[in-house]
C-alpha cells in the first residue's frame, strides 16, 4: 500500500501543478529522445526568495602542452573576472539580485567539468534578475 502512495508523488517534476506560475516563455523541450526538459516556477506565500540554479557538464579539456595550458588559464581568468563583475553589480544601489555566483570546476567524481550559475533575488523581481 505504501508503494502505491509513493507512486502518486511526481518526484521528477514531470507533471504540471496548480501552483505553477503560468509563464508563457517557459516551454518544454526534448533534449534527447525521451529526455524532456520542463522548467518549473513554484509560488507559495512562505517562500521568501526566488532562486535560480543552472548546471552544465562539459568534457574535461586535457592540458598536454603549453597552448592548452594557456587556454585553460585564460578561461579561468575570464571566469574570475565575470565573478568579480557580478559581485560588483550586486553591490549597486538597487541590484536585481541578492546573490549571484558562477563557477567552473573539474570534478573527478563526475568525470567532467561542471559549470554552475546560482542566483537569488526578491520574489517580485525575479524576471529582472534573470
Short mmCIF file of N, CA, C and O in Angstrom, two decimals:
data_model
loop_
_atom_site.label_atom_id
_atom_site.label_comp_id
_atom_site.label_asym_id
_atom_site.label_seq_id
_atom_site.Cartn_x
_atom_site.Cartn_y
_atom_site.Cartn_z
N UNK A 1 0.83 -1.19 0.00
CA UNK A 1 0.00 0.00 0.00
C UNK A 1 0.87 1.26 0.00
O UNK A 1 0.52 2.25 -0.62
N UNK A 2 2.03 1.22 0.70
CA UNK A 2 2.91 2.38 0.73
C UNK A 2 3.56 2.60 -0.64
O UNK A 2 3.85 3.73 -1.01
N UNK A 3 3.80 1.51 -1.40
CA UNK A 3 4.33 1.66 -2.77
C UNK A 3 3.34 2.40 -3.65
O UNK A 3 3.72 3.20 -4.50
N UNK A 4 2.06 2.16 -3.45
CA UNK A 4 1.02 2.83 -4.22
C UNK A 4 1.00 4.32 -3.91
O UNK A 4 0.89 5.15 -4.79
N UNK A 5 1.16 4.67 -2.62
CA UNK A 5 1.20 6.08 -2.22
C UNK A 5 2.42 6.78 -2.80
O UNK A 5 2.34 7.91 -3.24
N UNK A 6 3.57 6.13 -2.80
CA UNK A 6 4.80 6.71 -3.33
C UNK A 6 4.69 6.97 -4.82
O UNK A 6 5.16 7.98 -5.32
N UNK A 7 4.02 6.09 -5.55
CA UNK A 7 3.91 6.27 -7.00
C UNK A 7 3.06 7.48 -7.37
O UNK A 7 3.14 7.98 -8.48
N UNK A 8 2.26 7.99 -6.43
CA UNK A 8 1.44 9.17 -6.69
C UNK A 8 2.30 10.42 -6.77
O UNK A 8 2.01 11.34 -7.50
N UNK A 9 3.38 10.47 -6.01
CA UNK A 9 4.25 11.65 -5.98
C UNK A 9 5.10 11.71 -7.24
O UNK A 9 5.69 10.74 -7.66
N UNK A 10 5.16 12.90 -7.82
CA UNK A 10 5.94 13.13 -9.04
C UNK A 10 7.30 13.70 -8.66
O UNK A 10 7.53 14.90 -8.79
N UNK A 11 8.20 12.85 -8.17
CA UNK A 11 9.48 13.34 -7.67
C UNK A 11 10.39 13.87 -8.78
O UNK A 11 11.31 14.62 -8.51
N UNK A 12 10.12 13.53 -10.03
CA UNK A 12 10.92 14.04 -11.14
C UNK A 12 10.30 15.28 -11.78
O UNK A 12 10.79 15.76 -12.79
N UNK A 13 9.22 15.79 -11.20
CA UNK A 13 8.56 17.02 -11.64
C UNK A 13 8.20 16.98 -13.12
O UNK A 13 8.47 17.91 -13.88
N UNK A 14 7.57 15.92 -13.54
CA UNK A 14 7.18 15.78 -14.94
C UNK A 14 5.75 16.25 -15.20
O UNK A 14 5.38 16.48 -16.34
N UNK A 15 4.94 16.39 -14.15
CA UNK A 15 3.54 16.75 -14.33
C UNK A 15 3.32 18.22 -13.97
O UNK A 15 4.02 18.77 -13.12
N UNK A 16 2.36 18.90 -14.60
CA UNK A 16 2.04 20.28 -14.20
C UNK A 16 1.35 20.31 -12.85
O UNK A 16 0.72 19.35 -12.43
N UNK A 17 1.48 21.43 -12.15
CA UNK A 17 0.89 21.61 -10.85
C UNK A 17 0.04 22.88 -10.83
O UNK A 17 0.34 23.84 -11.54
N UNK A 18 -0.99 22.89 -10.01
CA UNK A 18 -1.86 24.06 -9.91
C UNK A 18 -1.11 25.28 -9.44
O UNK A 18 -1.45 26.40 -9.80
N UNK A 19 -0.09 25.11 -8.60
CA UNK A 19 0.65 26.25 -8.06
C UNK A 19 1.72 26.77 -9.01
O UNK A 19 2.34 27.79 -8.74
N UNK A 20 1.97 26.10 -10.12
CA UNK A 20 2.96 26.59 -11.08
C UNK A 20 2.53 27.94 -11.62
O UNK A 20 1.36 28.15 -11.95
N UNK A 21 3.48 28.83 -11.73
CA UNK A 21 3.22 30.13 -12.33
C UNK A 21 2.99 29.92 -13.83
O UNK A 21 3.75 29.20 -14.48
N UNK A 22 1.96 30.51 -14.37
CA UNK A 22 1.67 30.36 -15.80
C UNK A 22 2.49 31.39 -16.58
O UNK A 22 2.09 32.53 -16.77
N UNK A 23 3.68 31.01 -16.99
CA UNK A 23 4.60 31.90 -17.69
C UNK A 23 4.71 31.42 -19.13
O UNK A 23 4.98 30.26 -19.39
N UNK A 24 4.53 32.33 -20.06
CA UNK A 24 4.48 31.97 -21.47
C UNK A 24 5.81 31.48 -22.03
O UNK A 24 5.83 30.60 -22.86
N UNK A 25 6.93 32.06 -21.59
CA UNK A 25 8.19 31.74 -22.25
C UNK A 25 8.85 30.46 -21.75
O UNK A 25 9.86 30.05 -22.27
N UNK A 26 8.28 29.79 -20.76
CA UNK A 26 8.83 28.53 -20.29
C UNK A 26 8.17 27.38 -21.06
O UNK A 26 7.05 27.02 -20.80
N UNK A 27 8.86 26.83 -22.00
CA UNK A 27 8.34 25.78 -22.86
C UNK A 27 9.08 24.48 -22.59
O UNK A 27 10.26 24.47 -22.25
N UNK A 28 8.38 23.37 -22.76
CA UNK A 28 9.03 22.07 -22.68
C UNK A 28 9.92 21.89 -23.90
O UNK A 28 9.63 22.39 -24.98
N UNK A 29 11.02 21.19 -23.71
CA UNK A 29 11.93 20.91 -24.82
C UNK A 29 12.44 19.48 -24.69
O UNK A 29 12.76 19.04 -23.59
N UNK A 30 12.49 18.78 -25.79
CA UNK A 30 13.03 17.42 -25.79
C UNK A 30 14.51 17.51 -26.13
O UNK A 30 14.88 17.84 -27.25
N UNK A 31 15.36 17.28 -25.14
CA UNK A 31 16.80 17.43 -25.30
C UNK A 31 17.42 16.21 -26.02
O UNK A 31 18.40 16.35 -26.73
N UNK A 32 16.85 15.06 -25.81
CA UNK A 32 17.27 13.82 -26.43
C UNK A 32 16.03 12.93 -26.45
O UNK A 32 15.06 13.22 -25.75
N UNK A 33 16.03 11.87 -27.23
CA UNK A 33 14.84 11.01 -27.25
C UNK A 33 14.46 10.54 -25.85
O UNK A 33 15.26 9.94 -25.14
N UNK A 34 13.27 10.92 -25.42
CA UNK A 34 12.77 10.53 -24.11
C UNK A 34 13.22 11.42 -22.96
O UNK A 34 12.81 11.22 -21.83
N UNK A 35 14.07 12.41 -23.23
CA UNK A 35 14.57 13.31 -22.18
C UNK A 35 13.93 14.68 -22.38
O UNK A 35 14.34 15.47 -23.22
N UNK A 36 12.87 14.95 -21.62
CA UNK A 36 12.13 16.19 -21.76
C UNK A 36 12.52 17.13 -20.63
O UNK A 36 12.52 16.75 -19.47
N UNK A 37 12.87 18.35 -20.99
CA UNK A 37 13.18 19.39 -20.04
C UNK A 37 11.93 20.23 -19.82
O UNK A 37 11.37 20.77 -20.76
N UNK A 38 11.45 20.27 -18.57
CA UNK A 38 10.25 21.04 -18.26
C UNK A 38 10.56 21.99 -17.11
O UNK A 38 10.62 21.58 -15.95
N UNK A 39 10.81 23.26 -17.40
CA UNK A 39 11.10 24.23 -16.33
C UNK A 39 9.87 24.45 -15.46
O UNK A 39 8.74 24.37 -15.92
N UNK A 40 10.08 24.71 -14.18
CA UNK A 40 9.01 24.96 -13.22
C UNK A 40 9.27 26.28 -12.51
O UNK A 40 10.41 26.61 -12.20
N UNK A 41 8.22 26.98 -12.21
CA UNK A 41 8.27 28.11 -11.30
C UNK A 41 7.25 27.81 -10.22
O UNK A 41 6.07 27.65 -10.50
N UNK A 42 7.72 27.72 -8.97
CA UNK A 42 6.85 27.42 -7.85
C UNK A 42 6.56 28.70 -7.09
O UNK A 42 7.45 29.53 -6.90
N UNK A 43 5.33 28.87 -6.67
CA UNK A 43 4.93 30.02 -5.88
C UNK A 43 4.27 29.54 -4.60
O UNK A 43 3.49 28.59 -4.62
N UNK A 44 4.63 30.20 -3.51
CA UNK A 44 3.99 29.93 -2.24
C UNK A 44 4.25 31.13 -1.35
O UNK A 44 5.33 31.73 -1.40
N UNK A 45 3.28 31.49 -0.52
CA UNK A 45 3.43 32.69 0.31
C UNK A 45 4.54 32.57 1.34
O UNK A 45 5.03 33.57 1.85
N UNK A 46 4.98 31.36 1.65
CA UNK A 46 6.05 31.19 2.63
C UNK A 46 7.45 31.21 2.00
O UNK A 46 8.45 31.25 2.71
N UNK A 47 7.54 31.18 0.67
CA UNK A 47 8.84 31.29 0.02
C UNK A 47 9.29 32.74 0.07
O UNK A 47 8.57 33.64 -0.35
N UNK A 48 10.49 32.98 0.58
CA UNK A 48 10.96 34.34 0.80
C UNK A 48 11.86 34.85 -0.30
O UNK A 48 12.08 36.06 -0.41
N UNK A 49 12.44 33.98 -1.12
CA UNK A 49 13.35 34.39 -2.18
C UNK A 49 13.08 33.58 -3.43
O UNK A 49 12.61 32.45 -3.37
N UNK A 50 13.45 34.14 -4.56
CA UNK A 50 13.49 33.42 -5.82
C UNK A 50 14.91 32.90 -5.96
O UNK A 50 15.87 33.62 -5.71
N UNK A 51 15.06 31.64 -6.33
CA UNK A 51 16.41 31.11 -6.58
C UNK A 51 16.43 30.43 -7.93
O UNK A 51 15.47 29.79 -8.35
N UNK A 52 17.55 30.60 -8.61
CA UNK A 52 17.76 30.07 -9.95
C UNK A 52 19.09 29.34 -9.94
O UNK A 52 20.11 29.91 -9.54
N UNK A 53 19.08 28.08 -10.34
CA UNK A 53 20.30 27.28 -10.36
C UNK A 53 20.39 26.59 -11.72
O UNK A 53 19.46 25.90 -12.12
N UNK A 54 21.49 26.80 -12.40
CA UNK A 54 21.69 26.24 -13.72
C UNK A 54 23.02 25.49 -13.70
O UNK A 54 24.04 26.04 -13.27
N UNK A 55 23.00 24.24 -14.15
CA UNK A 55 24.20 23.42 -14.16
C UNK A 55 24.43 22.88 -15.56
O UNK A 55 23.48 22.58 -16.28
N UNK A 56 25.69 22.75 -15.92
CA UNK A 56 26.05 22.15 -17.20
C UNK A 56 27.31 21.32 -17.01
O UNK A 56 28.19 21.69 -16.22
N UNK A 57 27.37 20.23 -17.70
CA UNK A 57 28.56 19.38 -17.65
C UNK A 57 29.25 19.47 -19.00
O UNK A 57 28.60 19.41 -20.05
N UNK A 58 30.56 19.63 -18.95
CA UNK A 58 31.37 19.72 -20.16
C UNK A 58 32.52 18.72 -20.02
O UNK A 58 32.93 18.41 -18.91
N UNK A 59 33.05 18.27 -21.14
CA UNK A 59 34.21 17.38 -21.03
C UNK A 59 35.41 18.12 -20.43
O UNK A 59 35.58 19.32 -20.64
N UNK A 60 36.22 17.41 -19.66
CA UNK A 60 37.45 17.99 -19.13
C UNK A 60 38.43 18.13 -20.29
O UNK A 60 38.65 17.17 -21.03
N UNK A 61 38.96 19.33 -20.45
CA UNK A 61 39.93 19.55 -21.52
C UNK A 61 41.33 19.20 -21.01
O UNK A 61 41.79 19.79 -20.03
N UNK A 62 42.00 18.27 -21.66
CA UNK A 62 43.33 17.86 -21.17
C UNK A 62 44.36 18.99 -21.36
O UNK A 62 44.29 19.76 -22.32
N UNK A 63 45.28 19.07 -20.42
CA UNK A 63 46.39 20.03 -20.52
C UNK A 63 47.62 19.21 -20.86
O UNK A 63 48.21 18.54 -20.00
N UNK A 64 47.98 19.21 -22.14
CA UNK A 64 49.08 18.36 -22.59
C UNK A 64 50.21 19.14 -23.25
O UNK A 64 51.24 18.57 -23.60
N UNK A 65 50.02 20.44 -23.45
CA UNK A 65 51.09 21.28 -24.00
C UNK A 65 50.88 22.71 -23.51
O UNK A 65 49.92 23.01 -22.81
N UNK A 66 51.81 23.60 -23.86
CA UNK A 66 51.75 24.97 -23.38
C UNK A 66 50.52 25.71 -23.92
O UNK A 66 49.92 26.51 -23.20
N UNK A 67 50.10 25.43 -25.14
CA UNK A 67 48.93 26.11 -25.71
C UNK A 67 47.66 25.74 -24.94
O UNK A 67 46.84 26.62 -24.64
N UNK A 68 47.48 24.46 -24.60
CA UNK A 68 46.29 24.07 -23.85
C UNK A 68 46.34 24.61 -22.42
O UNK A 68 45.32 24.96 -21.84
N UNK A 69 47.56 24.74 -21.85
CA UNK A 69 47.70 25.34 -20.52
C UNK A 69 47.28 26.81 -20.55
O UNK A 69 46.55 27.27 -19.69
N UNK A 70 47.75 27.54 -21.57
CA UNK A 70 47.40 28.95 -21.70
C UNK A 70 45.90 29.14 -21.90
O UNK A 70 45.29 30.05 -21.34
N UNK A 71 45.29 28.29 -22.72
CA UNK A 71 43.85 28.37 -22.97
C UNK A 71 43.05 28.14 -21.69
O UNK A 71 42.12 28.87 -21.37
N UNK A 72 43.45 27.13 -20.92
CA UNK A 72 42.77 26.85 -19.65
C UNK A 72 42.97 27.97 -18.64
O UNK A 72 42.03 28.35 -17.94
N UNK A 73 44.17 28.53 -18.58
CA UNK A 73 44.44 29.64 -17.68
C UNK A 73 43.64 30.88 -18.08
O UNK A 73 43.05 31.54 -17.22
N UNK A 74 43.58 31.17 -19.37
CA UNK A 74 42.81 32.32 -19.85
C UNK A 74 41.33 32.15 -19.53
O UNK A 74 40.65 33.11 -19.13
N UNK A 75 40.81 30.94 -19.67
CA UNK A 75 39.40 30.68 -19.35
C UNK A 75 39.13 30.95 -17.87
O UNK A 75 38.15 31.59 -17.51
N UNK A 76 40.02 30.48 -17.01
CA UNK A 76 39.81 30.68 -15.58
C UNK A 76 39.94 32.16 -15.18
O UNK A 76 39.20 32.63 -14.31
N UNK A 77 40.83 32.89 -15.83
CA UNK A 77 40.95 34.33 -15.56
C UNK A 77 39.67 35.05 -16.00
O UNK A 77 39.15 35.91 -15.29
N UNK A 78 39.14 34.69 -17.16
CA UNK A 78 37.89 35.29 -17.65
C UNK A 78 36.73 34.98 -16.71
O UNK A 78 35.90 35.85 -16.42
N UNK A 79 36.64 33.75 -16.22
CA UNK A 79 35.58 33.39 -15.30
C UNK A 79 35.72 34.13 -13.97
O UNK A 79 34.72 34.53 -13.37
N UNK A 80 36.95 34.33 -13.51
CA UNK A 80 37.17 35.10 -12.28
C UNK A 80 36.75 36.56 -12.49
O UNK A 80 36.14 37.17 -11.60
N UNK A 81 37.05 37.11 -13.67
CA UNK A 81 36.64 38.49 -13.98
C UNK A 81 35.12 38.59 -14.04
O UNK A 81 34.53 39.57 -13.56
N UNK A 82 34.46 37.59 -14.60
CA UNK A 82 32.99 37.57 -14.65
C UNK A 82 32.42 37.53 -13.23
O UNK A 82 31.48 38.27 -12.92
N UNK A 83 33.00 36.72 -12.36
CA UNK A 83 32.52 36.64 -10.98
C UNK A 83 32.69 37.97 -10.27
O UNK A 83 31.80 38.42 -9.54
N UNK A 84 33.83 38.65 -10.49
CA UNK A 84 34.05 39.96 -9.88
C UNK A 84 33.02 40.96 -10.39
O UNK A 84 32.44 41.73 -9.63
N UNK A 85 32.76 40.93 -11.69
CA UNK A 85 31.77 41.85 -12.27
C UNK A 85 30.38 41.60 -11.70
O UNK A 85 29.63 42.52 -11.40
N UNK A 86 30.01 40.34 -11.53
CA UNK A 86 28.72 40.01 -10.94
C UNK A 86 28.64 40.49 -9.49
O UNK A 86 27.62 41.02 -9.06
N UNK A 87 29.74 40.33 -8.74
CA UNK A 87 29.75 40.79 -7.35
C UNK A 87 29.65 42.31 -7.25
O UNK A 87 28.95 42.83 -6.39
N UNK A 88 30.33 43.03 -8.13
CA UNK A 88 30.26 44.49 -8.13
C UNK A 88 28.85 44.94 -8.49
O UNK A 88 28.29 45.84 -7.88
N UNK A 89 28.23 44.28 -9.47
CA UNK A 89 26.85 44.61 -9.85
C UNK A 89 25.88 44.34 -8.72
O UNK A 89 24.89 45.06 -8.56
N UNK A 90 26.17 43.35 -7.91
CA UNK A 90 25.31 43.03 -6.78
C UNK A 90 25.41 44.01 -5.63
O UNK A 90 24.58 44.03 -4.74
N UNK A 91 26.46 44.85 -5.64
CA UNK A 91 26.63 45.85 -4.58
C UNK A 91 26.11 47.23 -5.00
O UNK A 91 26.32 48.20 -4.29
N UNK A 92 25.46 47.32 -6.14
CA UNK A 92 24.93 48.61 -6.57
C UNK A 92 23.79 49.04 -5.65
O UNK A 92 23.39 48.31 -4.75
N UNK A 93 23.25 50.25 -5.89
CA UNK A 93 22.21 50.79 -5.01
C UNK A 93 20.94 49.95 -4.99
O UNK A 93 20.32 49.79 -3.96
N UNK A 94 20.55 49.44 -6.15
CA UNK A 94 19.30 48.68 -6.24
C UNK A 94 19.49 47.47 -7.16
O UNK A 94 18.96 47.44 -8.27
N UNK A 95 20.25 46.46 -6.72
CA UNK A 95 20.51 45.32 -7.61
C UNK A 95 19.26 44.47 -7.81
O UNK A 95 18.41 44.38 -6.93
N UNK A 96 19.16 43.86 -8.99
CA UNK A 96 18.03 42.98 -9.28
C UNK A 96 18.14 41.67 -8.50
O UNK A 96 17.14 41.04 -8.22
N UNK A 97 19.35 41.27 -8.15
CA UNK A 97 19.56 40.01 -7.44
C UNK A 97 20.24 40.27 -6.11
O UNK A 97 20.95 41.25 -5.93
N UNK A 98 20.03 39.36 -5.17
CA UNK A 98 20.66 39.49 -3.85
C UNK A 98 21.95 38.67 -3.78
O UNK A 98 22.81 38.95 -2.95
N UNK A 99 22.09 37.67 -4.65
CA UNK A 99 23.29 36.84 -4.68
C UNK A 99 23.42 36.25 -6.07
O UNK A 99 22.43 35.81 -6.66
N UNK A 100 24.63 36.23 -6.60
CA UNK A 100 24.88 35.55 -7.87
C UNK A 100 26.31 35.01 -7.85
O UNK A 100 27.22 35.64 -7.33
N UNK A 101 26.48 33.80 -8.35
CA UNK A 101 27.79 33.17 -8.38
C UNK A 101 27.88 32.26 -9.61
O UNK A 101 26.95 31.52 -9.91
N UNK A 102 29.01 32.33 -10.30
CA UNK A 102 29.27 31.45 -11.42
C UNK A 102 30.55 30.69 -11.12
O UNK A 102 31.55 31.28 -10.72
N UNK A 103 30.54 29.38 -11.32
CA UNK A 103 31.72 28.54 -11.06
C UNK A 103 31.92 27.55 -12.20
O UNK A 103 30.96 27.12 -12.83
N UNK A 104 33.18 27.22 -12.41
CA UNK A 104 33.51 26.09 -13.27
C UNK A 104 34.63 25.34 -12.59
O UNK A 104 35.64 25.94 -12.22
N UNK A 105 34.44 24.04 -12.40
CA UNK A 105 35.49 23.24 -11.78
C UNK A 105 35.51 21.86 -12.41
O UNK A 105 34.50 21.36 -12.88
N UNK A 106 36.70 21.29 -12.43
CA UNK A 106 36.86 19.93 -12.92
C UNK A 106 36.53 18.98 -11.77
O UNK A 106 37.11 19.07 -10.70
N UNK A 107 35.57 18.11 -12.00
CA UNK A 107 35.12 17.20 -10.96
C UNK A 107 35.59 15.78 -11.27
O UNK A 107 35.15 15.18 -12.24
N UNK A 108 36.47 15.28 -10.41
CA UNK A 108 36.94 13.90 -10.59
C UNK A 108 35.80 12.92 -10.33
O UNK A 108 35.68 11.90 -11.02
N UNK A 109 34.93 13.27 -9.38
CA UNK A 109 33.81 12.38 -9.07
C UNK A 109 32.85 12.27 -10.24
O UNK A 109 32.35 11.20 -10.56
N UNK A 110 32.55 13.41 -10.90
CA UNK A 110 31.63 13.41 -12.04
C UNK A 110 32.33 13.01 -13.33
O UNK A 110 31.68 12.64 -14.30
N UNK A 111 33.64 13.13 -13.38
CA UNK A 111 34.39 12.80 -14.59
C UNK A 111 34.20 13.83 -15.69
O UNK A 111 34.28 13.50 -16.87
N UNK A 112 33.95 15.08 -15.29
CA UNK A 112 33.73 16.14 -16.28
C UNK A 112 33.95 17.49 -15.61
O UNK A 112 34.17 17.57 -14.40
N UNK A 113 33.89 18.55 -16.40
CA UNK A 113 33.94 19.90 -15.86
C UNK A 113 32.50 20.32 -15.59
O UNK A 113 31.62 20.15 -16.43
N UNK A 114 32.24 20.84 -14.40
CA UNK A 114 30.89 21.24 -14.00
C UNK A 114 30.83 22.77 -13.95
O UNK A 114 31.63 23.40 -13.25
N UNK A 115 29.92 23.34 -14.71
CA UNK A 115 29.67 24.78 -14.69
C UNK A 115 28.37 25.00 -13.94
O UNK A 115 27.40 24.27 -14.16
N UNK A 116 28.35 26.01 -13.08
CA UNK A 116 27.11 26.29 -12.36
C UNK A 116 26.90 27.79 -12.24
O UNK A 116 27.84 28.55 -12.09
N UNK A 117 25.63 28.17 -12.32
CA UNK A 117 25.21 29.55 -12.09
C UNK A 117 24.14 29.50 -11.01
O UNK A 117 23.14 28.80 -11.16
N UNK A 118 24.38 30.20 -9.91
CA UNK A 118 23.44 30.25 -8.80
C UNK A 118 23.06 31.71 -8.57
O UNK A 118 23.94 32.58 -8.53
N UNK A 119 21.77 31.96 -8.41
CA UNK A 119 21.30 33.32 -8.22
C UNK A 119 20.08 33.32 -7.32
O UNK A 119 19.24 32.43 -7.41
N UNK A 120 19.98 34.33 -6.45
CA UNK A 120 18.78 34.55 -5.67
C UNK A 120 18.36 36.01 -5.82
O UNK A 120 19.20 36.88 -6.07
N UNK A 121 17.07 36.25 -5.71
CA UNK A 121 16.54 37.61 -5.80
C UNK A 121 15.26 37.69 -4.98
O UNK A 121 14.74 36.69 -4.51
N UNK A 122 14.76 38.91 -4.86
CA UNK A 122 13.47 39.12 -4.22
C UNK A 122 12.40 38.49 -5.11
O UNK A 122 12.53 38.54 -6.35
N UNK A 123 11.36 37.92 -4.55
CA UNK A 123 10.36 37.21 -5.37
C UNK A 123 9.69 38.09 -6.43
O UNK A 123 9.40 37.63 -7.52
N UNK A 124 9.49 39.37 -6.15
CA UNK A 124 8.81 40.23 -7.10
C UNK A 124 9.73 40.77 -8.20
O UNK A 124 9.26 41.40 -9.14
N UNK A 125 11.05 40.49 -8.10
CA UNK A 125 12.00 40.98 -9.12
C UNK A 125 12.69 39.85 -9.86
O UNK A 125 13.75 40.03 -10.44
N UNK A 126 12.10 38.67 -9.85
CA UNK A 126 12.77 37.52 -10.44
C UNK A 126 13.00 37.67 -11.94
O UNK A 126 14.04 37.29 -12.45
N UNK A 127 12.03 38.25 -12.66
CA UNK A 127 12.20 38.40 -14.11
C UNK A 127 13.35 39.34 -14.43
O UNK A 127 14.11 39.10 -15.35
N UNK A 128 13.45 40.42 -13.70
CA UNK A 128 14.52 41.39 -13.90
C UNK A 128 15.88 40.74 -13.61
O UNK A 128 16.87 40.98 -14.30
N UNK A 129 15.94 39.93 -12.56
CA UNK A 129 17.19 39.28 -12.17
C UNK A 129 17.65 38.28 -13.22
O UNK A 129 18.83 38.20 -13.54
N UNK A 130 16.71 37.53 -13.77
CA UNK A 130 17.06 36.53 -14.77
C UNK A 130 17.46 37.23 -16.06
O UNK A 130 18.39 36.93 -16.72
#
